[in-house]
PDB file of C-alpha atoms in Angstrom:
ATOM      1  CA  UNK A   1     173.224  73.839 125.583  1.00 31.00           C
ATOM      2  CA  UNK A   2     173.687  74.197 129.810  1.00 30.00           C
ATOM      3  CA  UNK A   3     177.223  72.818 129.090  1.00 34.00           C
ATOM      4  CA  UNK A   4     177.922  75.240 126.707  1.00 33.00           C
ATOM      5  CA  UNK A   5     176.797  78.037 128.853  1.00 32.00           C
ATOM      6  CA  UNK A   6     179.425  76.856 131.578  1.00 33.00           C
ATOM      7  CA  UNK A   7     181.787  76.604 129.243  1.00 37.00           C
ATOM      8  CA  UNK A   8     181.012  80.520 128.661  1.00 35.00           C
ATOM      9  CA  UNK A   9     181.043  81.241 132.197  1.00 36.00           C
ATOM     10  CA  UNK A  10     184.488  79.478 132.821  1.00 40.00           C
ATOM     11  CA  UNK A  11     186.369  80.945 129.877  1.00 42.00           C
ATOM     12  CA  UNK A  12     188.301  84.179 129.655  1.00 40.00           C
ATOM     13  CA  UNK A  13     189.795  84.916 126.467  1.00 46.00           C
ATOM     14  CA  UNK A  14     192.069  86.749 124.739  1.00 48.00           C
ATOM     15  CA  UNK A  15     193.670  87.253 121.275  1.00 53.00           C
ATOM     16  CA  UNK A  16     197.977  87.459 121.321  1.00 51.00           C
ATOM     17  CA  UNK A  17     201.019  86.597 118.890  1.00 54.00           C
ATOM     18  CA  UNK A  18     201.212  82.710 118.476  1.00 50.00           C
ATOM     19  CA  UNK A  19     204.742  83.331 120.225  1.00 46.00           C
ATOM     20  CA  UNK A  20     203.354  84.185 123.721  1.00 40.00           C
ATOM     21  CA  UNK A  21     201.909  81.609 125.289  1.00 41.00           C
ATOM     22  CA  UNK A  22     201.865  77.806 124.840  1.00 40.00           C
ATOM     23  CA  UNK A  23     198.391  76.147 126.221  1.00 39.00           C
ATOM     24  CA  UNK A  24     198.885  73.765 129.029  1.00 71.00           C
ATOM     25  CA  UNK A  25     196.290  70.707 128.256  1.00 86.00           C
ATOM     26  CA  UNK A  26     196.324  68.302 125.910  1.00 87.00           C
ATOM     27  CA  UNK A  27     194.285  68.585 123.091  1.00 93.00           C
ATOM     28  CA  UNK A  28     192.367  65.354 121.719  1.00 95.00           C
ATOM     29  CA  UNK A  29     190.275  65.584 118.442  1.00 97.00           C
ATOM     30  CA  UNK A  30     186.747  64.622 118.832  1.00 97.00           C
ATOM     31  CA  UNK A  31     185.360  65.247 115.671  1.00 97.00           C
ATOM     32  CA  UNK A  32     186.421  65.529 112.428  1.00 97.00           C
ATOM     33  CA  UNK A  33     184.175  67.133 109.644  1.00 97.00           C
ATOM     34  CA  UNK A  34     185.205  65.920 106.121  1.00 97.00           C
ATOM     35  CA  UNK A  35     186.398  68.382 103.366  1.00 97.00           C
ATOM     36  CA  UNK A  36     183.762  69.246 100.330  1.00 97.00           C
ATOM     37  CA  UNK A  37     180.690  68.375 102.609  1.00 95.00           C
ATOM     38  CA  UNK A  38     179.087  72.351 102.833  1.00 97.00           C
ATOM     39  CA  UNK A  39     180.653  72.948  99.729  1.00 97.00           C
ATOM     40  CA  UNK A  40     182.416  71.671  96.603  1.00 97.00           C
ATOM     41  CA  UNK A  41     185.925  70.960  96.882  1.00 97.00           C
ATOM     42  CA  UNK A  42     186.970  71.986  93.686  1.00 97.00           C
ATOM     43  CA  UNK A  43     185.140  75.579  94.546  1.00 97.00           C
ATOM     44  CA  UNK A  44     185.989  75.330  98.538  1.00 98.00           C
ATOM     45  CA  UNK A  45     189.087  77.240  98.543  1.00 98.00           C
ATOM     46  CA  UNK A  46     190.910  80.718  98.058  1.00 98.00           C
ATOM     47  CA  UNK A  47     194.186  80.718  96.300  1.00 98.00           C
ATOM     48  CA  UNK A  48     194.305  76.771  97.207  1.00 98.00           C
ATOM     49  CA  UNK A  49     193.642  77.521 100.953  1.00 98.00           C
ATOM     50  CA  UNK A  50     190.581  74.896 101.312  1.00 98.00           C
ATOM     51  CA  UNK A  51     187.595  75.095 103.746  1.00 98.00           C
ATOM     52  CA  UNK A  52     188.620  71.994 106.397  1.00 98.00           C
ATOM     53  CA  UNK A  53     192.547  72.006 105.618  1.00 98.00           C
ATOM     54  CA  UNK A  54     194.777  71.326 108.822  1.00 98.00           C
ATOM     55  CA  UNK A  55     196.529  74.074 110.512  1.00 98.00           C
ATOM     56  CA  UNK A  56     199.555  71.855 108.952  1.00 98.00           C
ATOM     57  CA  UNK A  57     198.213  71.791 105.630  1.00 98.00           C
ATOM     58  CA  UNK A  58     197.160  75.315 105.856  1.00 98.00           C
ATOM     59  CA  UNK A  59     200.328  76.867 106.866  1.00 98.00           C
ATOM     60  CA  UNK A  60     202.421  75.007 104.395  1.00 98.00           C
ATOM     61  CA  UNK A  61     199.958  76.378 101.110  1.00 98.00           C
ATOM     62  CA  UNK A  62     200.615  80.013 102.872  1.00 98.00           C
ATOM     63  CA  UNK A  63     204.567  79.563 103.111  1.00 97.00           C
ATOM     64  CA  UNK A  64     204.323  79.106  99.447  1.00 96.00           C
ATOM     65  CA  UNK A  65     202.064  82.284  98.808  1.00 97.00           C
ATOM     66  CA  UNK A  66     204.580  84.140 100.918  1.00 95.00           C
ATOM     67  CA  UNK A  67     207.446  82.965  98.758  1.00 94.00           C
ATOM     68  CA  UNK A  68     206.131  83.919  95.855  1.00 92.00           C
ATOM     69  CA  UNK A  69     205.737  87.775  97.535  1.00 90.00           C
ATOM     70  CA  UNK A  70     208.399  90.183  97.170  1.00 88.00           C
ATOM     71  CA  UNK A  71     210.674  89.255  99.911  1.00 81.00           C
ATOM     72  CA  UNK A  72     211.588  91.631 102.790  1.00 74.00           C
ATOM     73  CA  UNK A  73     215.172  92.741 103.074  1.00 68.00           C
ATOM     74  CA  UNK A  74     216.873  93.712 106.496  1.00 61.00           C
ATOM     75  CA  UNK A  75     216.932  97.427 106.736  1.00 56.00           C
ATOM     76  CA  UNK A  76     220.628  98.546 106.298  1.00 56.00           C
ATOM     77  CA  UNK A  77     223.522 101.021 104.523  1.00 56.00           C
ATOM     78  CA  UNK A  78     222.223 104.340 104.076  1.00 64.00           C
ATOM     79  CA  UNK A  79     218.910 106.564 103.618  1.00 64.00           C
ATOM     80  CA  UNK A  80     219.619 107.051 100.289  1.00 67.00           C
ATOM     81  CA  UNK A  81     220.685 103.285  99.773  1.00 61.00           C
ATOM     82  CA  UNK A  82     217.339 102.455 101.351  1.00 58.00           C
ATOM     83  CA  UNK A  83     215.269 104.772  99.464  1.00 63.00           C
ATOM     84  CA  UNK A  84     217.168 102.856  96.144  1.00 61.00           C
ATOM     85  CA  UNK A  85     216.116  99.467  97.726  1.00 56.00           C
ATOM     86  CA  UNK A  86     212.299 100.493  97.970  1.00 55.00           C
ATOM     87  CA  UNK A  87     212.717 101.793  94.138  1.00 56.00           C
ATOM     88  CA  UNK A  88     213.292  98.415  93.082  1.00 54.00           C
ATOM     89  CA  UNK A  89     211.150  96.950  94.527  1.00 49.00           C
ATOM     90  CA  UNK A  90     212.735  95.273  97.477  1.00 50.00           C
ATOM     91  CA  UNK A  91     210.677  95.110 100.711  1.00 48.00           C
ATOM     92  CA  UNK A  92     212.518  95.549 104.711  1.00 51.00           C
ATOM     93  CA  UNK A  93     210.832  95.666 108.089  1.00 55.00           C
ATOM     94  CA  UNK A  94     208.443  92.834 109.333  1.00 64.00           C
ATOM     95  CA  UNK A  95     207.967  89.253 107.864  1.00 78.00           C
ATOM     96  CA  UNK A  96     205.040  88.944 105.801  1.00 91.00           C
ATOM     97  CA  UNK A  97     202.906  85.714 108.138  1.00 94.00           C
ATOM     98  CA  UNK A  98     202.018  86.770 111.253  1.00 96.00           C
ATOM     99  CA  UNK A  99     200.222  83.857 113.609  1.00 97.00           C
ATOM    100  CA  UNK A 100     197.722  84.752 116.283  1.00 96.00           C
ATOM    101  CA  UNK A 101     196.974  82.489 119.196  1.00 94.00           C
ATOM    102  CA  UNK A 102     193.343  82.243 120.949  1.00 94.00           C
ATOM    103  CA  UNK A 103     194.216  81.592 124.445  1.00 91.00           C
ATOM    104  CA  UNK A 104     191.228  80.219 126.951  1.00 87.00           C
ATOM    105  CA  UNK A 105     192.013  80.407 131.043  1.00 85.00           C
ATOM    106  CA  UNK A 106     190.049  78.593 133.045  1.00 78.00           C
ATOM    107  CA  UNK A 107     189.461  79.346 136.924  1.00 69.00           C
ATOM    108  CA  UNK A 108     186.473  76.536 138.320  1.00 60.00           C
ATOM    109  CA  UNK A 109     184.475  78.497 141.574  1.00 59.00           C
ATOM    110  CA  UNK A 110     186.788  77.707 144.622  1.00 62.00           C
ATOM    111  CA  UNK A 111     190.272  76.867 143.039  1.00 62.00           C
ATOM    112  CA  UNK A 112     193.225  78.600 143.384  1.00 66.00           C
ATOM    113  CA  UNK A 113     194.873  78.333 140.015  1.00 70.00           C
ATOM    114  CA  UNK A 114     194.054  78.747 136.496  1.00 77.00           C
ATOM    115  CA  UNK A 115     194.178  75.949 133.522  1.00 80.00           C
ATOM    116  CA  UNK A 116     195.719  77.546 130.445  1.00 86.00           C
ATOM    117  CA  UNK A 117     194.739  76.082 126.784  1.00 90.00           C
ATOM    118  CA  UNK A 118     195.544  77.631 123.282  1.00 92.00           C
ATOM    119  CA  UNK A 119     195.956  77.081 119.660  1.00 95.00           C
ATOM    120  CA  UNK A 120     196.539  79.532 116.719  1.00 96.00           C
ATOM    121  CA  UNK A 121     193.341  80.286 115.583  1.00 97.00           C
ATOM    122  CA  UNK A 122     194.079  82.786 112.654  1.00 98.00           C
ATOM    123  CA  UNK A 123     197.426  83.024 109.771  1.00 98.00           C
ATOM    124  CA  UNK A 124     197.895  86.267 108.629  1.00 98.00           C
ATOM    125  CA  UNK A 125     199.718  86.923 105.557  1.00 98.00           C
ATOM    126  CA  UNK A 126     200.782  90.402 103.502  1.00 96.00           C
ATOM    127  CA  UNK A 127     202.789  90.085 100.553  1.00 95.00           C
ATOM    128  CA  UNK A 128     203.705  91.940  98.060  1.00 94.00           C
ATOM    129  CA  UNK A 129     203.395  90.910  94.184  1.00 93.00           C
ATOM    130  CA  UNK A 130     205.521  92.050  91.416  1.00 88.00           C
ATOM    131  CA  UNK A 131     204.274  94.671  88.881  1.00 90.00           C
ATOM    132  CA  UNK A 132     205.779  96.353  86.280  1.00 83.00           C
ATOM    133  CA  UNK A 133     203.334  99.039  86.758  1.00 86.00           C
ATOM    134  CA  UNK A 134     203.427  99.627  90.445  1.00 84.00           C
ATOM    135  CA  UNK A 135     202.518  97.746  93.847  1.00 89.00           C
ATOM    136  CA  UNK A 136     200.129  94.997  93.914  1.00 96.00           C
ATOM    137  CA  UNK A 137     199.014  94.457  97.956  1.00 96.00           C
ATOM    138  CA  UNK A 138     197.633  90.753  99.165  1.00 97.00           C
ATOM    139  CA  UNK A 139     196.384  90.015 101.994  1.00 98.00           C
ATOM    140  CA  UNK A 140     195.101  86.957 103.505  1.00 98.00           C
ATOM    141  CA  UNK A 141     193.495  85.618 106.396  1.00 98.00           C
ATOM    142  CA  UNK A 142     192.924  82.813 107.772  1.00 98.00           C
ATOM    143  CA  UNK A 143     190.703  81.408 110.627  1.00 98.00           C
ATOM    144  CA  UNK A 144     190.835  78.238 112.321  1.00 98.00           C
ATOM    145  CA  UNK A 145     188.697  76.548 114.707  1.00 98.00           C
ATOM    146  CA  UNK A 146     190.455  74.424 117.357  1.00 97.00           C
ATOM    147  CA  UNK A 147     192.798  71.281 117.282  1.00 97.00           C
ATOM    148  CA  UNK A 148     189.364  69.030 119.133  1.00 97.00           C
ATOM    149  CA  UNK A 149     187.655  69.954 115.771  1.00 98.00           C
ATOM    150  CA  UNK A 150     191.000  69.058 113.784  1.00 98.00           C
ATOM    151  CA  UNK A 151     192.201  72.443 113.980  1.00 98.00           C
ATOM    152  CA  UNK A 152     190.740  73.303 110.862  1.00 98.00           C
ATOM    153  CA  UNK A 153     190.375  76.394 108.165  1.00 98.00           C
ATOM    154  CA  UNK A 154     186.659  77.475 108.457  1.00 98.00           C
ATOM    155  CA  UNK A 155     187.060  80.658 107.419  1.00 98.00           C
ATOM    156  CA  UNK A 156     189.267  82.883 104.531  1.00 98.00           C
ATOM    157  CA  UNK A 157     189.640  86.094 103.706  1.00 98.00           C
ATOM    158  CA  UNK A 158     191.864  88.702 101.058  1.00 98.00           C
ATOM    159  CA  UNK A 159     191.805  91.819  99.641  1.00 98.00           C
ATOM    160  CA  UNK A 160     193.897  93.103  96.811  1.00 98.00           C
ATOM    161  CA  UNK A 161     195.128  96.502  96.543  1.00 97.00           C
ATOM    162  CA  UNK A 162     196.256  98.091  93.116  1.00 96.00           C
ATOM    163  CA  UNK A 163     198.466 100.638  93.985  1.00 92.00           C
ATOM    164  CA  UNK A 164     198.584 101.641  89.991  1.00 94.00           C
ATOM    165  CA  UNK A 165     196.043 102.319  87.630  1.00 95.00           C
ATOM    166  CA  UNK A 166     197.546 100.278  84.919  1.00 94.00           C
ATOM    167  CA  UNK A 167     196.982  97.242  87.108  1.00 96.00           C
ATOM    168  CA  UNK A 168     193.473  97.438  88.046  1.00 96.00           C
ATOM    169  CA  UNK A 169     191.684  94.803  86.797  1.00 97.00           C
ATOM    170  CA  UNK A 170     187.982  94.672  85.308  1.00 97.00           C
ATOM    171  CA  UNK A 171     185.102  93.848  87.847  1.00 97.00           C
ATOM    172  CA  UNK A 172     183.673  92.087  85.007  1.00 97.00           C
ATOM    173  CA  UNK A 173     186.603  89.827  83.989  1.00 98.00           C
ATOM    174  CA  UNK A 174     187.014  88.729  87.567  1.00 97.00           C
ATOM    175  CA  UNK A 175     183.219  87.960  88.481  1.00 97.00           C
ATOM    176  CA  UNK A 176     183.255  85.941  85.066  1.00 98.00           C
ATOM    177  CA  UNK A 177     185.943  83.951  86.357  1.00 97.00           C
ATOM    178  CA  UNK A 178     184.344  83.293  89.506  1.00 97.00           C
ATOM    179  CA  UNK A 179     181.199  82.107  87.488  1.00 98.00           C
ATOM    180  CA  UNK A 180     183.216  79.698  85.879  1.00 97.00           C
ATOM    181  CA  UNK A 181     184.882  78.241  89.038  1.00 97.00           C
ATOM    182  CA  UNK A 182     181.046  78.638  90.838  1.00 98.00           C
ATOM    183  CA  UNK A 183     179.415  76.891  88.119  1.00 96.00           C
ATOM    184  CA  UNK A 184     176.407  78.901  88.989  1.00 97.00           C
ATOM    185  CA  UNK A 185     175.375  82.686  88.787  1.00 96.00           C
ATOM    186  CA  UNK A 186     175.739  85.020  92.467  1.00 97.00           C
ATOM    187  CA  UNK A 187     173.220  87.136  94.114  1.00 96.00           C
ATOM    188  CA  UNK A 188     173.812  90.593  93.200  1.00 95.00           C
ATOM    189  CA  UNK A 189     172.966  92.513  96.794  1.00 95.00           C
ATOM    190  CA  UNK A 190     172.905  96.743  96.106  1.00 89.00           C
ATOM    191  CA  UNK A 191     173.898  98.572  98.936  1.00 77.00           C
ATOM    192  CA  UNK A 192     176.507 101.291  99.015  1.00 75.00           C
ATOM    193  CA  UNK A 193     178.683  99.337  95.605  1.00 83.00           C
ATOM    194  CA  UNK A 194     177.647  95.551  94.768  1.00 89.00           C
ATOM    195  CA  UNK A 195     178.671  92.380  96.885  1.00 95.00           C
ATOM    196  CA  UNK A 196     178.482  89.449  94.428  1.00 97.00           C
ATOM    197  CA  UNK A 197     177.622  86.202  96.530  1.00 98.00           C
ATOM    198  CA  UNK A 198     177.381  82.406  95.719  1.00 98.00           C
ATOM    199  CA  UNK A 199     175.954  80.723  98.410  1.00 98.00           C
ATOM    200  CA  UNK A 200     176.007  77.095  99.297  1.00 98.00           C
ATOM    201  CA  UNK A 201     172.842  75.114 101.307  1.00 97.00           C
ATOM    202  CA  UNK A 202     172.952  71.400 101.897  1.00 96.00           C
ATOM    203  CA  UNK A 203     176.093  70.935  99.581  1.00 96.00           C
ATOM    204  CA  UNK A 204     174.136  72.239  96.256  1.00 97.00           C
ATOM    205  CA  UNK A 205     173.612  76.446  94.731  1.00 97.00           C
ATOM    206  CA  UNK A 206     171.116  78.200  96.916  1.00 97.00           C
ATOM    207  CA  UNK A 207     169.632  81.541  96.236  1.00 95.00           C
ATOM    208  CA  UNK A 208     167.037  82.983  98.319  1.00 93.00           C
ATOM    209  CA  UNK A 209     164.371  85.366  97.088  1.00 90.00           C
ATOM    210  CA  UNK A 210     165.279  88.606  98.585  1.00 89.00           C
ATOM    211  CA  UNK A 211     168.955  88.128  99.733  1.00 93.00           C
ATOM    212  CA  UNK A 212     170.513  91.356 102.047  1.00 93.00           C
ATOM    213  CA  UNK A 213     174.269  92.480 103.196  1.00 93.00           C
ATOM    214  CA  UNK A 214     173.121  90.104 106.705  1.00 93.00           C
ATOM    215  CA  UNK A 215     171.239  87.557 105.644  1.00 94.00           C
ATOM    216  CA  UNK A 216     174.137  85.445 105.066  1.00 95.00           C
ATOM    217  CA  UNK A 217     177.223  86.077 107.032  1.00 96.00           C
ATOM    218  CA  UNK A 218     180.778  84.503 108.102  1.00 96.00           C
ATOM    219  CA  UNK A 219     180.573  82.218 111.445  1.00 94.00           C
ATOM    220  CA  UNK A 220     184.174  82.285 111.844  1.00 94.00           C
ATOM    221  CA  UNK A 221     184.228  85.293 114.509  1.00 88.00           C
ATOM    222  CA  UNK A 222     182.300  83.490 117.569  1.00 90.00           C
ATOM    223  CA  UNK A 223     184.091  83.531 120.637  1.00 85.00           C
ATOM    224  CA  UNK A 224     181.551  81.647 123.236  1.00 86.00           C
ATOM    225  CA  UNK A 225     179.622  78.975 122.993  1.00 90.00           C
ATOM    226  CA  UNK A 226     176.519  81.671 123.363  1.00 91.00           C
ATOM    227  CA  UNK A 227     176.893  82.856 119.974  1.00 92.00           C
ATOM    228  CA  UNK A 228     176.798  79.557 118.593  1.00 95.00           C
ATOM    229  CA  UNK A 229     173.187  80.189 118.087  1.00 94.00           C
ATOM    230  CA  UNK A 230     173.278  83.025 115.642  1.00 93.00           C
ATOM    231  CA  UNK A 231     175.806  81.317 113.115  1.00 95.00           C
ATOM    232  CA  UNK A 232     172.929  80.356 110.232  1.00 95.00           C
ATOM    233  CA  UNK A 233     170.513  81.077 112.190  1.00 92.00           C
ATOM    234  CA  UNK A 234     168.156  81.202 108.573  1.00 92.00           C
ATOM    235  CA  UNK A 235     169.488  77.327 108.380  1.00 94.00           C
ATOM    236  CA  UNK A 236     169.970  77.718 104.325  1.00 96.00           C
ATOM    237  CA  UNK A 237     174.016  79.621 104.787  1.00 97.00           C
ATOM    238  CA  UNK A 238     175.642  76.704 105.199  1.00 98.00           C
ATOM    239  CA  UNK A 239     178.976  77.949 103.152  1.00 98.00           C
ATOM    240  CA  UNK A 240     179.583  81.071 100.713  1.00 98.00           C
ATOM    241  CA  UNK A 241     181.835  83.011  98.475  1.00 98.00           C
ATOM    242  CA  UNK A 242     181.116  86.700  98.790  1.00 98.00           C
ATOM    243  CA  UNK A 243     183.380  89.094  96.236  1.00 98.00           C
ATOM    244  CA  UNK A 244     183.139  92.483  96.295  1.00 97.00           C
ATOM    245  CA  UNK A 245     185.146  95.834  94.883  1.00 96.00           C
ATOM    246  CA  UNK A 246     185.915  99.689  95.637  1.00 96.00           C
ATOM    247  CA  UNK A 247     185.920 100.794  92.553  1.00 95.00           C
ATOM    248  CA  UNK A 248     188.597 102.658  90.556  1.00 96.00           C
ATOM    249  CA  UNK A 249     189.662 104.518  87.316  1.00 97.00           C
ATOM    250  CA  UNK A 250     185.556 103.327  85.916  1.00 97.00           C
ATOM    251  CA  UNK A 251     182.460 102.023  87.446  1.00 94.00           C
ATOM    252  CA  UNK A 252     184.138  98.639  86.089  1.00 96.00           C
ATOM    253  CA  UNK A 253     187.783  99.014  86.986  1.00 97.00           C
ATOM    254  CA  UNK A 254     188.594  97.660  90.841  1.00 97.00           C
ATOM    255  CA  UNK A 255     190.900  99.506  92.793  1.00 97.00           C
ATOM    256  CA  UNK A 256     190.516  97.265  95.588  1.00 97.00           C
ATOM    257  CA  UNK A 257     188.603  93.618  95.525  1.00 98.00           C
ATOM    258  CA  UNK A 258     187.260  91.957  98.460  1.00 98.00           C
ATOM    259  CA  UNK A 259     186.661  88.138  98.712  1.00 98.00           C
ATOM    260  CA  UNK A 260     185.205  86.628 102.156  1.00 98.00           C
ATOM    261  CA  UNK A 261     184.981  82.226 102.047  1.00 98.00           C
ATOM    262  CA  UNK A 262     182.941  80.569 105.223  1.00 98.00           C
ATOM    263  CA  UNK A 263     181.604  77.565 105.794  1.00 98.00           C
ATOM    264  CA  UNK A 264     179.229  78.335 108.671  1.00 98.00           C
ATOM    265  CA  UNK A 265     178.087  74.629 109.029  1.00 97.00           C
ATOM    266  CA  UNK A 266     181.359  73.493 109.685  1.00 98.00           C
ATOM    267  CA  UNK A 267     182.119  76.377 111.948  1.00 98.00           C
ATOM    268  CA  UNK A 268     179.038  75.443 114.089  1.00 97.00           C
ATOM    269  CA  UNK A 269     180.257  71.729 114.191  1.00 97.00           C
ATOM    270  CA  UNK A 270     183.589  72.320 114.768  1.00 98.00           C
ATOM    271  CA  UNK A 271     183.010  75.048 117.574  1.00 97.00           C
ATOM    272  CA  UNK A 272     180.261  73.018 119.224  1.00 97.00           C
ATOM    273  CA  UNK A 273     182.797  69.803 119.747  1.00 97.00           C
ATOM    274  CA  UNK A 274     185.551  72.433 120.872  1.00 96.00           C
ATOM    275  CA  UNK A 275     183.722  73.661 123.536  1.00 94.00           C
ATOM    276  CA  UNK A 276     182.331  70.908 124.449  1.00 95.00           C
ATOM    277  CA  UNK A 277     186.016  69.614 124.541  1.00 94.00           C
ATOM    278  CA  UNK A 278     186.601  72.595 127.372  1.00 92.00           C
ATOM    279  CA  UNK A 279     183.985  72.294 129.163  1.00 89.00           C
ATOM    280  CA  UNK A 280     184.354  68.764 129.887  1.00 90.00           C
ATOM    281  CA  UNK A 281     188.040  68.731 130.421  1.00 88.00           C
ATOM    282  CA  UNK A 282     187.285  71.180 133.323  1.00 82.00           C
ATOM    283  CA  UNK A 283     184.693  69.182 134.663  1.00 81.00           C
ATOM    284  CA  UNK A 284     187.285  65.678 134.307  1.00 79.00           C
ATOM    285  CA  UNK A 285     189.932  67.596 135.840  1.00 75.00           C
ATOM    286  CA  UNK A 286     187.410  68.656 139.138  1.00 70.00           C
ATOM    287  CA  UNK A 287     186.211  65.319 139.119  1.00 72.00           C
ATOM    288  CA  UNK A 288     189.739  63.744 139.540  1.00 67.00           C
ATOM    289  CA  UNK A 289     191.607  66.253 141.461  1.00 62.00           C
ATOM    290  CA  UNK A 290     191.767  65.335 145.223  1.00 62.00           C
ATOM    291  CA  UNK A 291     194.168  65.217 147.706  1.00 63.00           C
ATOM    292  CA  UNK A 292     194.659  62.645 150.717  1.00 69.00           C
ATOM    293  CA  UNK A 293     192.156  63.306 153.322  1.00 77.00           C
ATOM    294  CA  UNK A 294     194.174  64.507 156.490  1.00 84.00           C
ATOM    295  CA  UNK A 295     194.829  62.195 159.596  1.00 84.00           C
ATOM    296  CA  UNK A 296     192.387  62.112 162.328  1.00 84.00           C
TER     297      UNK A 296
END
């Protein structure tokens, strides 16, 4: 714990386009926590995007999605040319991933430079699906711890926006397809609409007796070692699927549905080792840094 508190002390932070900055050490993995072992792998994973995929796995499964996504156009011709492109469907302006890079700086008391270390720690995607109805909005992302943990997903979220009534789907058709890949009936928490959430502890079903909005929340957000502490901090949210839905045209039609995947044991594993990984590279790196004494 006193190591990860230095770590905390050393680190400065900060959040930028994975096109910015490339770290300067060299990572080396020092743990590596198997797929399907907070969770079951054939319920692990949103839209084939599975808890403890590689960055490299990861981003190849979301170059896919994005293909399958109406594809942007370069905006060109005319206004009114444009206006005909949008009509149809086509898409201009930004590409639909978007990368984000954590980026840690360390200065040690007494030294005169900085040691820069980074990794893309989140995949963004927005794509747009085909509809003969009207727009269909996805949107994904997802969260990655860093390369000494293997650099992998630990976190997923999406949200789906009907833009037409005709395409709203039923609450209840989707939750029953959930059951059937959960194998296992959700808490139902009230509060402001219904969050539907299967949650994992010790690899098997889990539901406690008076489950709330916090009583079982995503990991995936910590940014020091200090808040390591408050990721399952019950011990029995190991990993969950959380769904949820702003209603539309009924109480049972969804004009927007939520879904929110974390495995919070891995998270803590995998976070642990990478700043552990930090920490002691700084410490190495004070340890083996000296110059020749001068000449007396």
């Amino acid at each position: 714990m006193k190591r990860h508190l230095i770590a905390a002390t050393l680190v400065l932070t900060a959040s930028v386009p994975a096109h910015a900055q490339q770290g300067e050490i060299q990572w080396t993995q020092t743990i590596n926590v198997p797929k399907g072992q907070n969770m079951p792998r054939d319920r692990a994973d949103i839209l084939g995007l599975e808890l403890g995929d590689s960055y490299d796995e990861a981003k190849a499964k979301i170059q896919n999605l994005a293909a399958e996504g109406i594809q942007p156009k370069p905006a060109g011709g005319s206004a009114a040319d444009r206006m005909v492109a949008r009509m149809n469907g086509q898409r201009s302006g930004p590409q639909p991933m978007r990368e984000e890079r954590r980026i840690y700086n360390f200065k040690a008391p007494g030294a005169n430079s900085t040691i820069s270390a980074s990794f893309v720690q989140k995949i963004e995607l927005s794509r747009e699906l085909p509809s003969a109805k009207g727009k269909i909005s996805d949107s994904l992302a997802v969260h990655f711890s860093a390369p000494s943990s293997g650099h992998q997903i630990i976190g997923v979220t999406r949200s789906i926006t009907y833009g037409s009534d005709g395409d709203q789907p039923l609450i209840s058709d989707t939750l029953a397809q959930l059951k059937k890949k959960m194998q296992f009936e959700p808490q139902a928490i009230n509060a402001g609409g219904v969050k539907y959430r299967f949650q994992f502890n010790d690899g098997n079903p889990y539901a406690p007796p008076k489950p709330t909005l916090t009583s079982c929340l995503p990991g995936y957000g910590v940014e020091y070692a200090g808040g390591l502490k408050n990721v399952n901090e019950s011990g029995d949210c190991d990993a969950f699927l959380e769904m949820s839905a702003q209603t539309g045209i009924s109480s049972n039609h969804a004009s927007i549905l939520f879904f929110t995947l974390s495995d919070n044991d891995r998270t803590k594993a995998n976070l642990t080792a990478d700043f552990t990984f930090l920490t002691e590279y700084v410490e190495r790196l004070q340890q083996n840094t000296r110059g020749a004494p001068p000449k007396l």
